[in-house]
Structures are given as structure tokens and as C-alpha cells.
Amino acid sequence: MNKSILGRREFLKRTGWVAVGVTFVGACSGPLLPVMPFSDPPATNEGRFWVQLLPNGKVRFFCPRAEMGQGIAIGLTQVVAQELNLSPDNIETINPATSEIQPVALTVGSESMQAFFSPVAYGAACLRESLRSIAAEQASVPVSVLKDGDAAFLLPNGEEISYRSLANGKSVLLNENDIFPEDIKIYNLDSKRSDKVKKQVWGRKTMEDIVTGKMTYSRDIIIDDMLYGRVIKPDTIGGKLENADIARAQEIPGVRKVFIDKGRNCVAIICDKPFVLDKVEQAVKVTWKVDKPFTQQDMDTALDAKKYLESDDFEHTLAEQGKFRNRAQKSNSSLNNRYQTCFVAHAAMEPRSAVAWVKDNSAEVWGASQSVHFVRDRIAQLTGISNDNVIVHAHRLGGGFGGRILCQAAEEAAFLSQKVNAPVRVQWTREEEFTYNHVQPPFDHIINATVSEKGLITHWKNSFTTAPIIFTSAILPRHIQFLADLSQEDGSPRGAHPPYNIPNLLIRYSDVRIPLVTSSWRGLGAAPNTFAIESMIDELAVLSDLDPFEFRLLNLGNAHPRLKKVIEKVREMTRMDKKLPANYGRGIACAIYKETPVAVVVEVHADPSEKTLKVTQAWIAQDCGRVINADQVRAQAEGNLVWGLSYALKEKGFLEDGHIGIKNYHQYPLARMSDTPKIHIEQIEDFENPPIGAGEPVIAPTPAAIANAIFAATSKRFRQLPISEEDVFS
């Protein structure tokens, strides 16, 4: 067997994109295997290369995670500060370029604190002990007599040896040959030390820079002699460039180059000034050809779960235990319901932008991505330049949410720069963001479930359809997609396994390839899957005539004690025994997102006289292990709650005339400040439990909690999202 293919296969397994058992066979045109993002968690000792002491005595931290508003840079900076006894003024955190840090896992999945806490703490601790050794040698004393001071060490006589004096005008870095004990003291694991760092104010400078416009984003980058480019792409899904008239466009003053590239299926524009681009684009007359437009009806038919259920033909079985008849369970104590969600966009505040300068044997890119090394490798493949000679400078993202793993603007800028041998900036418009970025696919669940007389769930069969989220056409070329179809990905079924103790369980699904480009969206499949599960759980509680809290606790049995604890906590917070006014209702939903248990209760007011629906209050209980920065964790919970509200009540993707029907926010309403309820949050923290994810968990149960609250207020059950006021009062 071909050794190079085996090696690549092993690499794909390591990066999490191919499951064991997939065999690469046959021959095809173009690169057999595409560039893939790196997803391996870091080894603990990698953290040694992310910290250094600067000549001025401050510590520089090369943050290995992309910052997109989730605050992970602040949290990990605190971890460094704890180990090195630093105040916020004594640490400099940067977004490293690809030339400054080895490849690390892409920033996704609420994994950053969980996966990077230990390496960051270890690296900072190693630097601390290295500095202690330098101080001991300088003072001619044993290492053991030096005590910790603020950015310094203290001698027995009280004299201070500052980090600045240890630097002595030079940087201090750790190297591969430095040896440190595996059991080196980690201050972040010492509960007595944690309060000091937590009480300091972290992230203030960052927030000030954002609100005053000082923060540098990729769209702010200006390079001498920089040109401005745009790539005209198909106006319909699956459209092919048939011909284009560029004669008039080439005559417009300020145009540097206009050309047709049928291989890339586009027309490209390069101008001296950005304000000329719109005029030039309007002058280009392009004819696109599509054999058959992909319509909303086509998508609904392709993803119709009922069709797959009738033929009993699903691609993947996620879980199977106990006994199941082929037919649905039918009795007075069973339900058979369908739950559906539409496709949704990321709608990030910042349209993507990048500057690229491609020279003969090197390239430099300024952009923003959830994986800058992935962008580097794709641009290397695009330009034919070795990835060692491609540098991507990382910038803060104005929102990512899974939609910024790719940086299409960077690839387009590199493509144009190579054509004119000059730096080129590409700035996507809001319309391009909605039209050409990938979306979260629709989900269609059909759940059949049965409960006993005691309220115990005895049977659960969930059959659902969606489209791929990880193995998608956003990254995989067509000739390799069939290989991915042989495996089961983690994206579409995330959150589809109920946490409850159910003896007879069957969960199967099909992720159907459709022409619409789908991929990751905040939480992957967790929100739509949890909406279906927790809606059905609520209906089973009603069927059993049991309190929704008690029903959930009863069916958890002895499983998931941390989830039970957050359910009990949120019940305590809400005082659900208190009677509500007319037309008010409360609903609960819960989930374990990866390892983080969370429970959400939502209160709604459905006012029949005004025909208005308002989420008035929300309660969140969450256990994300040890909390490094309580304000940041709270902010993530609040943001996820509002996002889940928007998903449940506002956001609706649709196709129109063969393309995405959304061009801007007026066609895609989002939750606003006026929609935000009063939010109550309790973090259940046990210092003995390591940090786990807080970036996405709350979004998973929120839509179901809202739907369950609407039922409590109106006695109307809604099984399709989004839920509009027209639906509620019709």
C-alpha cells in the first residue's frame, strides 16, 4: 500500500477529520488530500514556548487561542499572571503570527480553557522557576530561600530582586533543552492564591480600545502601495461562469486589472482605491449558468426525515441499546413528534477582510481566523509557496462563532496579489458575508418516546436528518467527499444523545449533502438537537403529569450528578412553586455540552391584547469547573442566552431563486438590547474540578426552555423554530 497515503491518513486521523476505518482508494484529478486544520490538543510542555521575559521586565504571552470576543485571551493571561505573580500592567498579551508559534488546535468548541489551562500554567511556572534560578545565582543564595514577590523575588533580608533586573536588558526565553520537574508547583491549583489575581481588574485596556476605536482589526491594516480587490462570485448556488463582458470595466479610471478566471469560477477586479470597486463591479456583465436552481423546496425534500424514516434508511447509528421494534411505540403513554429548525447564518458584526502580499517565493498575510495556521497552509497550497515561507499575522476577530475558520478574504487577496505582484486588500461586504459564508444546516427530528406509569422513559427513538457540519464542501473538494461520507462526524450529532437513563434507546441520523454550503456554527448541532430532546422531555413530563424538574431528575437516576446539581440549583433560584400572573409561563431545559452541565429556566409573557411575546427573565445554573475569570464566564453565559433567544424567536434562513435570500440585517433580524431579559446566573464551582468549556453550553438548552415557557403561558406547543409572534397569537 502507498506509504505516503498511509502517512496522510494518519495525519487526518490526528486532526480529527477522518474516522478510523476509512480507506483511500482510486485515483482522481487535483490534490488527493486537502489541507486540514490542526485539532490535536497541546502537550503540556508546549506552553514553555508561549511565554518570555522582555528586556523591560514585563512578560510577553503569545496567546495560542484566537480572540473573537469570548475573552479567552484575558482568562489565559490571568493563568500566566497567577504563576508569575504579575499584575495586569506587567504582562503583554499578543496574537502571535504563524512565524511566532507552532501550529495549535483551531479555536472551536469551548475547548480553550479546558485544553490550554495546563500547558499555559506549566509554561509560566517553568519561566518562574527559571527566573528564580537566575536570581539565586545572581544573589549567591540557595534557590529555596527565595520567596515570591510582585514581579520579583524576595531575599531573606527583604531585599527585592525584580524581574526587570533579572532581564538585564535582554529577553529571557525557555528552550527545548531546559529540564523542569513534572511535578513543578502550579500556583493556579492553589486555592489560597487564586483570590489575589481574581480580585484584580483584567481586560480593561482591551475593552477601552474596542469602544474607543483603537483596537486594530484586519480591515485596519494599510501597507505601502496597497491595492484593493474584489472577486465576483456566482449569484446562484452551483452557478458556473459562462461568459463575462469586462470591456467597460477596464476603461474606468483607477482600475489596475480586471480579468476572467474560469478555473476559479470568478471575475476579479483590482483597483487603486477602494471606492472604485463598486463602480467597476457594476460595469462587469457576467452570465452565470446553473443547470437547475436549488430551491427551498428542494432542500426541504432532501432533508425530509419522514422520507428516511418510512424507508428505514439512515446513514449513521449514534446509539443503540435495548429492544426496539421497527415500528414506533404506540400506547396511551407514548408520543411521536417532529421538531424542525431552519438553516441559520453567523451574522458576525465584522465582515471579513485581509491583506496579502505574495512575492516570488514568499507571502505575508494580515487577517483574522479561528485557525491562522490553517489559513497559512491553504494559502501555501493556493500559491504554490512552501508553508514555511508564508506568514499570517493574526488579528482579533469581530465575531467568529465557527464562521471564521476559513478566511476566504485572505485567500482571495493572495490570489489577486499573485496576479499583480503587489499587496492587495480584500474587504467583504455585508452582502457577501450572508451570501458566500457557510451556514448551519436545517435539522429535522422525529422522536418516538414512551413513559411508564411511574414516569420513567422506557423507549426513545430519535431519527433525524441534517447536512454535514465538519466534513463539508466548505473545506473538502468534491472528489474526496465520498470518503468522508463513510465516517461519522462529531458536528451534526453533537448533543443528540439525551443524558437520561433510558433502557431502550435508538438514535440514528443522515447528514445529507446538499448544494448549500454548510459547516460549523456556534455549538455545532447542540442547539437544534437539544431543542428536539428537551421539547420532547417537557411533553413527556406533561403526559406523565409530573413537575418538569422532578421528571428530569427522576429520569437521570444516578447518572450525571453534576447535571442534577445544576437542575436543583436553577429550581432553587426560580422558586417555581410561586404562582405566576395570567399569560406568563416558565420553561426549563438542560444539557451537557461536551462536559459542561447547564440548566436554563426562561420566563415569557405572551400578551394577547398587544399580541406581543417577551422573554422577561432567565435563570442559568452552570458548572464549568474551576472559574478563572467570573466576569468573563458570566458574559459568555449572558451572550449565549441572548443568542439562544435570537435562534428561537428571530433567525430564519431561506432560499430564494436559487440563492440565499438574505442580503443584510433587515432580512435577518437578530435579538436586540430591547429583547434581552433580566438574567440571573449561578456558577457552581468546585476548585477541585479543572476548568471546562463556558463558551457555548448555555446556547444548547435555551431555545427549548423558551418553547417550553411559551407552552406554559399559552398552552400552545411549538415544534419548529423560529417561533414568531404571529404563530403564537394566530
XYZ file of C-alpha atoms in Angstrom:
730
model
C 0.000 0.000 0.000
C 1.185 3.548 -0.779
C 3.174 4.798 2.237
C 2.545 8.462 1.510
C -1.188 7.885 1.532
C -0.930 5.991 4.797
C 1.024 8.831 6.346
C -1.520 11.360 5.227
C -4.310 9.168 6.502
C -2.653 9.056 9.906
C -2.380 12.832 9.816
C -6.079 13.150 9.028
C -6.898 10.854 11.929
C -4.794 13.034 14.220
C -6.538 16.178 13.066
C -9.932 14.668 13.763
C -11.287 14.781 10.217
C -11.284 11.127 9.304
C -12.524 8.247 11.391
C -10.609 5.005 11.745
C -11.658 2.590 9.035
C -11.744 4.957 6.067
C -9.551 3.628 3.267
C -8.285 5.872 0.479
C -8.721 4.151 -2.854
C -8.725 5.007 -6.523
C -7.305 7.949 -8.391
C -8.743 11.374 -9.056
C -7.732 14.674 -10.593
C -6.411 17.512 -8.436
C -4.846 17.176 -4.976
C -5.999 13.887 -3.471
C -5.979 15.197 0.069
C -6.842 18.786 1.009
C -5.289 20.980 3.670
C -6.924 20.345 7.030
C -6.988 22.389 10.240
C -4.996 21.040 13.144
C -7.123 19.860 16.067
C -4.821 17.924 18.403
C -4.812 19.300 21.968
C -1.422 20.679 23.036
C 1.092 18.732 25.065
C 1.715 20.234 28.488
C 5.323 21.167 27.758
C 4.353 23.197 24.665
C 3.355 26.023 26.977
C 7.043 26.749 27.656
C 7.318 28.405 24.252
C 4.380 30.772 24.750
C 5.948 32.972 27.466
C 9.092 35.077 27.674
C 10.527 37.813 29.855
C 11.111 41.048 27.941
C 14.112 43.342 28.491
C 11.865 45.817 30.342
C 10.907 43.196 32.935
C 7.417 42.588 31.586
C 6.254 39.148 30.472
C 5.070 38.594 26.936
C 2.420 35.919 26.428
C 1.883 34.529 22.945
C -1.774 33.587 23.332
C -2.353 30.312 21.450
C -6.100 30.938 21.016
C -7.947 33.186 18.586
C -9.735 36.009 20.393
C -13.160 36.730 18.955
C -14.923 38.316 21.893
C -15.125 35.245 24.111
C -12.454 36.642 26.434
C -10.139 33.641 26.334
C -7.080 35.858 25.949
C -7.990 37.553 29.223
C -8.582 34.253 31.020
C -5.339 32.649 29.878
C -3.450 35.854 30.642
C -4.698 35.534 34.217
C -3.330 31.994 34.321
C 0.097 33.323 33.310
C -0.162 36.147 35.846
C -1.016 33.750 38.651
C 2.078 31.659 38.021
C 4.430 34.624 37.683
C 2.921 36.902 40.364
C 2.094 39.620 37.847
C -0.369 42.486 37.817
C -2.204 43.406 34.572
C 0.357 46.158 33.895
C 3.241 43.684 33.868
C 2.043 41.319 31.172
C 1.754 41.870 27.429
C -0.555 39.515 25.555
C -0.293 39.289 21.781
C -1.979 37.405 18.954
C 1.031 35.571 17.529
C 1.771 35.286 13.832
C 2.300 31.840 12.353
C 6.065 32.504 12.431
C 5.983 33.081 16.205
C 4.218 29.943 17.428
C 3.987 26.311 16.392
C 0.648 25.103 14.969
C -2.038 24.715 17.618
C -5.582 23.389 17.524
C -8.144 25.654 15.921
C -10.188 27.770 18.351
C -13.547 25.995 18.471
C -15.848 24.017 20.707
C -15.412 25.794 24.060
C -12.147 23.871 24.427
C -9.693 26.674 25.078
C -9.627 26.801 28.875
C -10.070 23.072 29.223
C -7.262 22.150 26.796
C -4.890 25.086 27.302
C -5.112 25.788 31.034
C -2.487 23.179 31.945
C 0.067 23.968 29.190
C -0.190 27.717 29.824
C 0.120 27.303 33.601
C 3.010 24.871 33.203
C 4.883 27.128 30.767
C 4.514 30.153 33.034
C 5.571 28.117 36.071
C 8.676 26.945 34.215
C 9.586 30.536 33.375
C 9.060 31.498 37.018
C 11.373 28.780 38.277
C 13.953 29.562 35.600
C 13.948 33.182 36.769
C 14.222 32.023 40.380
C 17.359 30.063 39.462
C 18.848 33.137 37.764
C 18.028 35.242 40.836
C 19.583 32.683 43.195
C 22.759 32.581 41.118
C 22.894 36.380 40.940
C 22.446 36.730 44.716
C 24.641 33.704 45.539
C 21.919 32.112 47.677
C 20.125 28.764 47.506
C 17.001 28.706 45.333
C 14.957 27.525 48.320
C 15.377 30.763 50.285
C 13.850 32.997 47.601
C 10.218 33.909 48.240
C 7.732 35.236 45.710
C 7.171 38.962 45.362
C 5.218 41.035 42.866
C 7.102 40.546 39.573
C 10.101 39.840 41.766
C 11.728 37.520 44.277
C 12.461 38.392 47.907
C 15.667 37.590 49.748
C 15.541 36.584 53.433
C 16.561 40.141 54.414
C 13.608 41.578 52.499
C 15.663 42.828 49.577
C 13.819 42.566 46.253
C 15.214 41.145 43.003
C 12.870 42.361 40.287
C 12.182 40.580 37.021
C 13.499 43.666 35.262
C 16.878 43.366 36.956
C 16.990 39.688 36.037
C 16.347 40.523 32.371
C 19.262 42.965 32.450
C 18.250 44.456 29.114
C 17.805 41.091 27.358
C 14.876 38.749 26.753
C 14.703 35.537 28.755
C 13.236 32.568 26.887
C 12.930 28.906 27.688
C 14.300 26.373 25.232
C 13.814 22.725 24.430
C 16.790 21.602 26.462
C 15.642 23.190 29.720
C 14.586 20.472 32.145
C 11.850 21.032 34.715
C 10.246 18.539 37.090
C 6.877 17.168 36.048
C 5.517 17.995 39.495
C 6.554 21.650 39.321
C 4.424 23.772 41.657
C 1.386 25.146 39.806
C 0.075 28.186 41.647
C -3.241 28.117 39.766
C -4.043 24.875 41.580
C -3.587 26.524 44.965
C -6.962 27.832 46.159
C -5.279 30.157 48.663
C -3.540 32.051 45.862
C -6.450 32.367 43.429
C -8.294 35.259 45.079
C -5.423 37.719 44.643
C -5.433 37.517 40.838
C -9.219 37.211 40.577
C -9.732 40.463 42.511
C -7.622 42.456 40.045
C -9.274 44.120 37.063
C -8.428 42.248 33.862
C -9.200 43.227 30.288
C -9.983 46.904 30.941
C -7.450 48.141 28.377
C -8.845 45.761 25.756
C -12.395 46.946 26.358
C -11.332 50.589 26.234
C -9.576 50.018 22.908
C -12.666 48.363 21.433
C -15.178 51.022 22.450
C -12.877 53.933 21.526
C -11.921 52.524 18.128
C -8.265 51.921 18.986
C -8.413 48.151 18.551
C -6.734 47.046 15.320
C -8.732 44.623 13.187
C -7.587 43.125 9.908
C -9.583 45.705 7.949
C -7.451 48.464 9.549
C -4.176 47.221 8.048
C -2.578 49.532 5.470
C 0.551 48.570 3.525
C 2.530 50.939 1.301
C 1.422 50.723 -2.346
C -1.543 48.546 -1.358
C -4.202 47.876 -3.970
C -7.830 46.934 -3.425
C -9.529 43.873 -4.833
C -12.834 42.115 -5.182
C -13.812 38.735 -6.554
C -17.181 38.480 -8.299
C -18.617 35.093 -7.436
C -21.701 33.155 -8.680
C -25.038 34.770 -7.860
C -26.757 31.376 -7.531
C -25.876 28.202 -5.640
C -23.911 25.976 -8.011
C -23.620 28.684 -10.666
C -20.894 28.328 -13.314
C -19.249 31.188 -15.161
C -20.432 31.062 -18.779
C -19.063 34.373 -20.055
C -18.339 37.916 -18.939
C -18.016 41.296 -20.616
C -15.275 43.287 -18.866
C -14.528 45.869 -21.586
C -16.339 48.822 -19.945
C -14.939 47.965 -16.525
C -11.357 48.071 -17.803
C -11.800 51.656 -19.010
C -12.825 53.100 -15.625
C -10.149 55.377 -14.095
C -8.406 53.782 -11.127
C -8.700 50.239 -12.441
C -5.447 48.290 -12.255
C -6.659 44.951 -13.598
C -9.908 43.148 -14.452
C -9.740 39.540 -15.591
C -11.799 36.390 -16.018
C -10.728 33.144 -14.349
C -12.971 30.249 -15.346
C -10.827 27.824 -13.349
C -11.725 29.680 -10.150
C -15.220 30.419 -11.461
C -14.948 34.165 -10.979
C -14.209 37.596 -12.369
C -11.543 39.523 -10.466
C -11.126 43.267 -10.001
C -8.057 45.133 -8.731
C -8.160 48.914 -8.251
C -6.004 51.710 -6.877
C -8.712 52.911 -4.473
C -11.432 51.020 -2.594
C -14.212 53.419 -3.628
C -13.848 52.434 -7.297
C -14.691 48.769 -6.684
C -18.493 49.146 -6.639
C -18.500 51.113 -9.896
C -16.256 48.586 -11.610
C -18.320 45.629 -10.388
C -21.482 47.226 -11.771
C -19.774 47.659 -15.144
C -18.870 43.963 -15.387
C -21.597 41.945 -17.104
C -21.441 38.298 -16.067
C -23.574 35.412 -17.282
C -23.840 32.561 -14.821
C -25.223 29.170 -15.772
C -26.918 26.744 -13.420
C -28.492 23.527 -14.656
C -31.234 23.532 -12.046
C -31.616 26.148 -9.305
C -31.513 24.714 -5.784
C -34.749 25.880 -4.184
C -36.178 25.907 -0.683
C -38.473 23.064 -1.700
C -35.508 21.054 -2.979
C -33.769 21.471 0.367
C -36.876 20.579 2.359
C -37.324 17.438 0.263
C -33.674 16.426 0.542
C -33.726 16.727 4.339
C -37.203 15.284 4.960
C -36.727 12.941 7.929
C -40.120 11.351 7.342
C -38.941 10.057 3.964
C -35.918 8.380 5.559
C -37.998 7.012 8.406
C -40.504 5.419 6.043
C -37.710 3.647 4.195
C -35.905 2.894 7.469
C -32.714 4.088 5.810
C -30.367 6.227 7.907
C -26.633 6.548 7.312
C -25.411 6.575 10.897
C -26.426 4.986 14.182
C -25.283 7.124 17.070
C -26.582 4.875 19.870
C -28.493 1.614 20.084
C -29.352 -0.347 23.203
C -32.208 -2.465 24.477
C -35.022 -3.664 22.270
C -36.829 -1.795 19.534
C -39.468 -2.846 17.136
C -39.221 -1.454 13.637
C -42.491 0.337 14.150
C -42.974 3.249 16.512
C -44.116 2.509 20.039
C -47.841 3.277 20.263
C -49.742 3.475 23.517
C -51.507 5.972 25.722
C -48.152 6.712 27.306
C -46.181 7.370 24.117
C -45.612 10.390 21.908
C -44.427 10.684 18.337
C -43.444 14.250 17.471
C -41.465 16.155 14.892
C -39.118 19.060 15.670
C -37.559 21.245 12.987
C -35.109 24.110 12.663
C -34.142 26.108 9.569
C -30.670 26.998 8.384
C -29.100 29.989 10.116
C -26.251 32.401 9.435
C -23.407 33.584 11.661
C -24.259 37.266 11.125
C -20.988 38.381 12.740
C -20.620 42.116 13.266
C -17.341 42.336 11.337
C -17.332 41.378 7.636
C -14.106 39.511 6.940
C -11.117 41.304 5.492
C -7.477 40.566 4.748
C -4.356 41.986 3.160
C -1.966 39.713 1.256
C 1.374 40.358 -0.345
C 2.552 37.438 -2.468
C 6.071 37.656 -3.835
C 8.060 35.155 -5.890
C 8.950 32.776 -3.078
C 7.150 34.159 -0.025
C 3.823 35.521 1.113
C 2.654 37.637 4.014
C -0.972 37.898 5.084
C -2.763 40.066 7.634
C -6.093 38.522 8.553
C -8.317 37.034 11.235
C -9.235 33.396 11.598
C -10.059 30.790 14.198
C -7.015 28.923 12.854
C -4.267 31.093 11.347
C -2.068 28.081 10.573
C -4.916 26.583 8.562
C -5.124 29.837 6.602
C -1.362 29.720 6.123
C -1.456 26.185 4.757
C -4.360 26.901 2.398
C -2.610 29.964 1.001
C 0.579 27.948 0.575
C -1.385 25.387 -1.429
C -3.117 28.127 -3.435
C 0.084 29.988 -4.340
C 2.467 27.054 -4.615
C 4.749 28.590 -1.971
C 6.172 26.494 0.849
C 4.163 26.995 4.030
C 7.408 27.820 5.831
C 7.586 30.910 3.620
C 4.023 32.030 4.288
C 3.400 34.210 7.348
C -0.093 35.016 8.577
C -0.374 37.842 11.097
C -3.277 37.185 13.463
C -5.788 39.836 14.490
C -8.747 39.964 16.807
C -11.982 38.791 15.191
C -15.145 40.863 15.341
C -17.139 37.683 15.921
C -16.371 34.160 14.752
C -18.853 31.539 16.010
C -17.436 28.825 13.732
C -17.792 31.034 10.665
C -14.203 32.242 10.612
C -12.188 29.026 10.446
C -11.731 29.749 6.778
C -10.643 33.244 5.807
C -11.919 33.464 2.251
C -10.934 37.122 2.033
C -7.305 36.159 2.735
C -7.349 33.536 0.005
C -8.887 35.982 -2.447
C -6.343 38.655 -1.519
C -3.474 36.192 -2.041
C -4.905 35.111 -5.395
C -5.127 38.741 -6.577
C -1.762 39.756 -5.110
C -0.016 36.991 -7.003
C -1.529 38.318 -10.230
C -0.174 41.865 -9.809
C 2.904 41.311 -7.617
C 1.683 43.895 -5.102
C -0.105 43.921 -1.743
C -3.887 43.662 -2.131
C -6.644 44.140 0.394
C -9.976 42.327 0.049
C -12.853 43.539 2.195
C -16.038 41.505 2.018
C -19.324 43.396 2.037
C -22.186 42.544 4.363
C -23.971 41.025 1.349
C -21.013 38.751 0.643
C -20.979 37.607 4.275
C -24.581 36.438 4.079
C -24.316 35.044 0.542
C -20.978 33.239 0.498
C -20.136 32.204 4.037
C -21.334 28.779 5.129
C -24.429 28.286 7.291
C -25.653 25.915 9.959
C -27.859 23.365 8.180
C -31.538 22.684 8.902
C -32.405 19.840 11.275
C -35.476 17.597 11.099
C -36.085 15.321 14.123
C -38.786 12.686 14.536
C -38.808 11.358 18.100
C -40.915 8.489 19.348
C -40.824 8.003 23.140
C -42.713 6.022 25.781
C -43.020 6.505 29.554
C -44.086 4.081 32.235
C -46.845 4.676 34.780
C -44.137 5.866 37.190
C -42.923 8.486 34.715
C -39.782 6.649 33.642
C -38.807 6.831 29.979
C -38.714 3.246 28.689
C -38.212 3.802 24.943
C -36.620 6.598 22.953
C -36.157 6.558 19.195
C -34.791 9.694 17.574
C -34.428 9.682 13.787
C -33.174 12.886 12.236
C -31.723 14.422 9.127
C -29.420 17.340 8.558
C -26.382 18.160 6.402
C -22.689 17.716 7.269
C -21.116 20.248 9.601
C -17.474 19.135 9.713
C -16.907 17.042 6.575
C -18.345 19.722 4.308
C -17.855 21.259 0.882
C -16.572 24.388 2.642
C -13.272 22.522 3.065
C -13.430 19.168 1.292
C -13.242 19.136 -2.528
C -15.929 17.157 -4.298
C -13.642 14.277 -5.279
C -12.954 13.414 -1.636
C -16.377 13.984 -0.091
C -17.474 10.406 -0.646
C -14.660 9.255 1.655
C -15.921 11.491 4.428
C -19.415 10.072 3.947
C -18.109 6.694 5.099
C -17.389 8.065 8.553
C -19.434 9.601 11.352
C -18.558 13.155 12.284
C -18.925 14.877 15.637
C -20.619 18.041 14.357
C -24.135 17.151 13.223
C -24.929 14.739 16.093
C -23.418 16.889 18.873
C -25.877 16.937 21.752
C -28.192 14.354 20.148
C -27.676 11.769 22.901
C -30.053 12.522 25.804
C -28.401 12.468 29.245
C -31.249 10.459 30.756
C -31.223 6.829 31.845
C -33.254 5.153 29.072
C -33.079 1.338 28.762
C -34.286 1.132 25.151
C -32.581 3.726 23.025
C -32.085 4.220 19.316
C -30.570 7.349 17.766
C -29.796 7.418 14.065
C -29.378 10.127 11.508
C -28.396 11.003 7.963
C -26.225 14.003 7.138
C -27.250 14.589 3.545
C -25.033 16.540 1.178
C -26.870 19.468 -0.358
C -25.642 22.194 -2.723
C -25.925 24.822 0.037
C -22.532 25.141 1.775
C -22.958 24.133 5.410
C -20.441 23.947 8.225
C -19.811 24.885 11.838
C -21.981 27.353 13.745
C -21.849 28.071 17.451
C -22.211 24.765 19.289
C -22.477 22.795 16.024
C -25.572 20.581 16.311
C -26.098 21.147 20.040
C -28.820 23.823 19.865
C -31.134 22.106 17.320
C -30.575 18.662 18.826
C -31.188 19.849 22.387
C -34.262 21.765 21.227
C -35.751 18.497 19.985
C -34.740 16.446 23.025
C -35.753 18.908 25.734
C -39.023 19.779 23.990
C -39.958 16.109 23.937
C -38.862 15.712 27.578
C -41.200 18.552 28.521
C -44.063 16.936 26.627
C -43.410 13.613 28.358
C -43.468 15.370 31.733
C -46.896 16.811 30.885
C -48.076 13.402 29.677
C -46.892 11.872 32.971
C -48.478 14.692 34.993
C -45.127 15.363 36.650
C -43.326 18.558 37.525
C -40.748 19.207 34.724
C -37.895 19.415 37.241
C -38.907 16.222 39.002
C -39.372 14.428 35.695
C -35.837 15.257 34.619
C -34.298 14.352 37.977
C -36.281 11.105 38.080
C -35.062 10.040 34.650
C -31.455 10.947 35.337
C -31.434 8.346 38.086
C -27.930 8.030 39.456
C -26.325 9.380 36.302
C -24.688 12.789 35.873
C -24.623 14.137 39.452
C -23.233 17.477 38.264
C -26.181 17.915 35.887
C -28.594 17.067 38.702
C -26.917 19.702 40.837
C -27.450 22.489 38.273
C -31.090 21.448 37.798
C -31.642 21.611 41.548
C -29.831 24.936 41.740
C -31.881 26.565 38.978
C -35.093 25.303 40.585
C -33.991 26.903 43.835
C -33.180 30.158 42.037
C -36.568 30.408 40.291
C -38.917 29.471 43.140
C -41.127 27.642 40.653
C -43.728 26.955 43.311
C -44.726 30.630 43.160
C -47.857 31.244 41.073
C -47.359 33.467 38.028
C -49.758 36.105 36.664
C -52.008 35.202 33.733
C -50.258 34.838 30.353
C -46.882 34.289 31.985
C -45.105 30.960 31.786
C -41.790 29.385 32.680
C -39.958 26.570 30.994
C -36.869 24.565 31.828
C -34.339 22.782 29.662
C -30.944 21.311 30.440
C -27.976 19.788 28.664
C -24.441 18.568 28.997
C -22.486 20.408 26.353
C -19.405 18.243 25.897
C -18.561 18.049 29.623
C -20.295 21.174 30.931
C -23.698 20.683 32.598
C -26.104 23.593 32.383
C -29.772 24.216 33.186
C -31.823 27.182 31.981
C -35.226 28.434 33.074
C -36.927 31.111 30.993
C -39.982 33.217 31.803
C -42.125 34.622 28.996
C -45.069 36.984 28.849
C -47.462 36.343 25.969
C -49.732 39.393 25.968
C -52.894 38.589 23.945
C -54.180 42.182 23.991
C -50.973 43.598 22.459
C -50.125 40.381 20.611
C -46.563 40.584 21.879
C -44.236 37.891 23.167
C -41.471 38.915 25.548
C -38.846 36.873 27.369
C -38.883 38.687 30.712
C -36.434 36.735 32.872
C -33.939 33.913 32.611
C -32.106 31.841 35.202
C -28.921 29.940 34.446
C -27.085 27.410 36.586
C -23.836 26.165 35.122
C -20.880 24.092 36.239
C -17.787 24.761 34.132
C -15.341 23.600 36.773
C -12.812 25.974 38.266
C -13.608 29.543 37.192
C -10.609 31.652 36.196
C -12.478 34.889 35.446
C -16.021 35.021 36.800
C -16.935 38.146 34.815
C -15.901 36.544 31.535
C -17.772 33.324 32.304
C -20.862 35.327 33.205
C -20.556 37.350 29.994
C -20.369 34.140 27.964
C -23.479 32.776 29.686
C -25.368 36.023 29.050
C -24.270 36.142 25.419
C -25.261 32.527 24.842
C -28.663 33.138 26.428
C -29.330 36.062 24.092
C -28.031 34.072 21.125
C -30.341 31.178 22.006
C -33.235 33.632 22.308
C -32.415 35.012 18.858
C -32.231 31.489 17.427
C -35.562 30.545 18.974
C -37.564 33.658 18.093
C -35.839 35.618 15.318
C -33.369 33.974 12.976
C -34.630 32.337 9.803
C -32.591 31.426 6.771
C -34.318 30.818 3.458
C -33.551 30.209 -0.191
C -34.934 32.392 -2.953
C -34.471 31.983 -6.708
C -31.626 29.541 -6.233
C -29.609 31.587 -3.731
C -29.638 32.540 -0.049
C -32.430 35.080 0.296
C -30.654 37.157 2.955
C -28.573 40.154 1.934
C -28.436 42.193 5.124
C -29.808 42.503 8.638
C -33.172 43.895 7.513
C -33.879 40.398 6.135
C -32.331 38.586 9.070
C -33.491 40.083 12.373
C -31.449 39.341 15.464
C -32.247 39.777 19.140
C -31.640 43.365 20.254
C -30.948 45.005 23.585
C -34.687 45.572 23.997
C -35.231 41.793 23.706
C -32.767 40.994 26.479
C -34.422 39.709 29.666
C -33.240 40.114 33.214
C -30.660 37.348 33.601
C -29.781 35.562 36.857
C -26.659 33.372 36.844
C -25.175 30.976 39.365
C -21.836 29.288 38.759
C -21.426 26.043 40.642
C -17.696 25.996 41.241
C -15.668 23.265 42.840
C -11.998 24.248 42.943
C -11.020 20.578 42.706
C -12.617 20.287 39.251
C -10.411 21.586 36.407
C -11.777 24.284 34.067
C -14.048 23.091 31.264
C -15.864 24.933 28.499
C -18.017 28.015 29.051
C -18.130 29.488 25.540
C -21.154 27.617 24.169
C -23.033 25.469 26.734
C -25.890 27.863 27.553
C -26.963 28.174 23.924
C -27.878 24.465 23.792
C -30.874 24.385 26.214
C -32.095 27.984 25.757
C -34.347 27.518 22.672
C -36.113 24.550 24.255
C -36.561 26.437 27.536
C -38.230 29.268 25.601
C -40.525 26.911 23.686
C -41.469 25.155 26.931
C -42.164 28.509 28.601
C -44.422 29.555 25.715
C -46.394 26.345 26.192
C -46.727 27.075 29.902
C -48.025 30.570 29.121
C -50.331 29.777 26.176
C -50.954 26.003 26.164
C -49.642 26.059 22.582
C -46.791 23.720 21.728
C -44.322 24.871 19.075
C -42.028 22.332 17.483
C -40.494 24.419 14.747
C -38.030 27.302 15.062
C -38.110 30.225 14.906
C -41.355 30.914 16.793
C -42.917 34.203 15.697
C -45.474 36.357 17.471
C -47.804 35.688 14.541
C -47.536 31.960 15.280
C -48.230 32.441 18.984
C -51.347 34.599 18.520
C -52.802 33.086 15.365
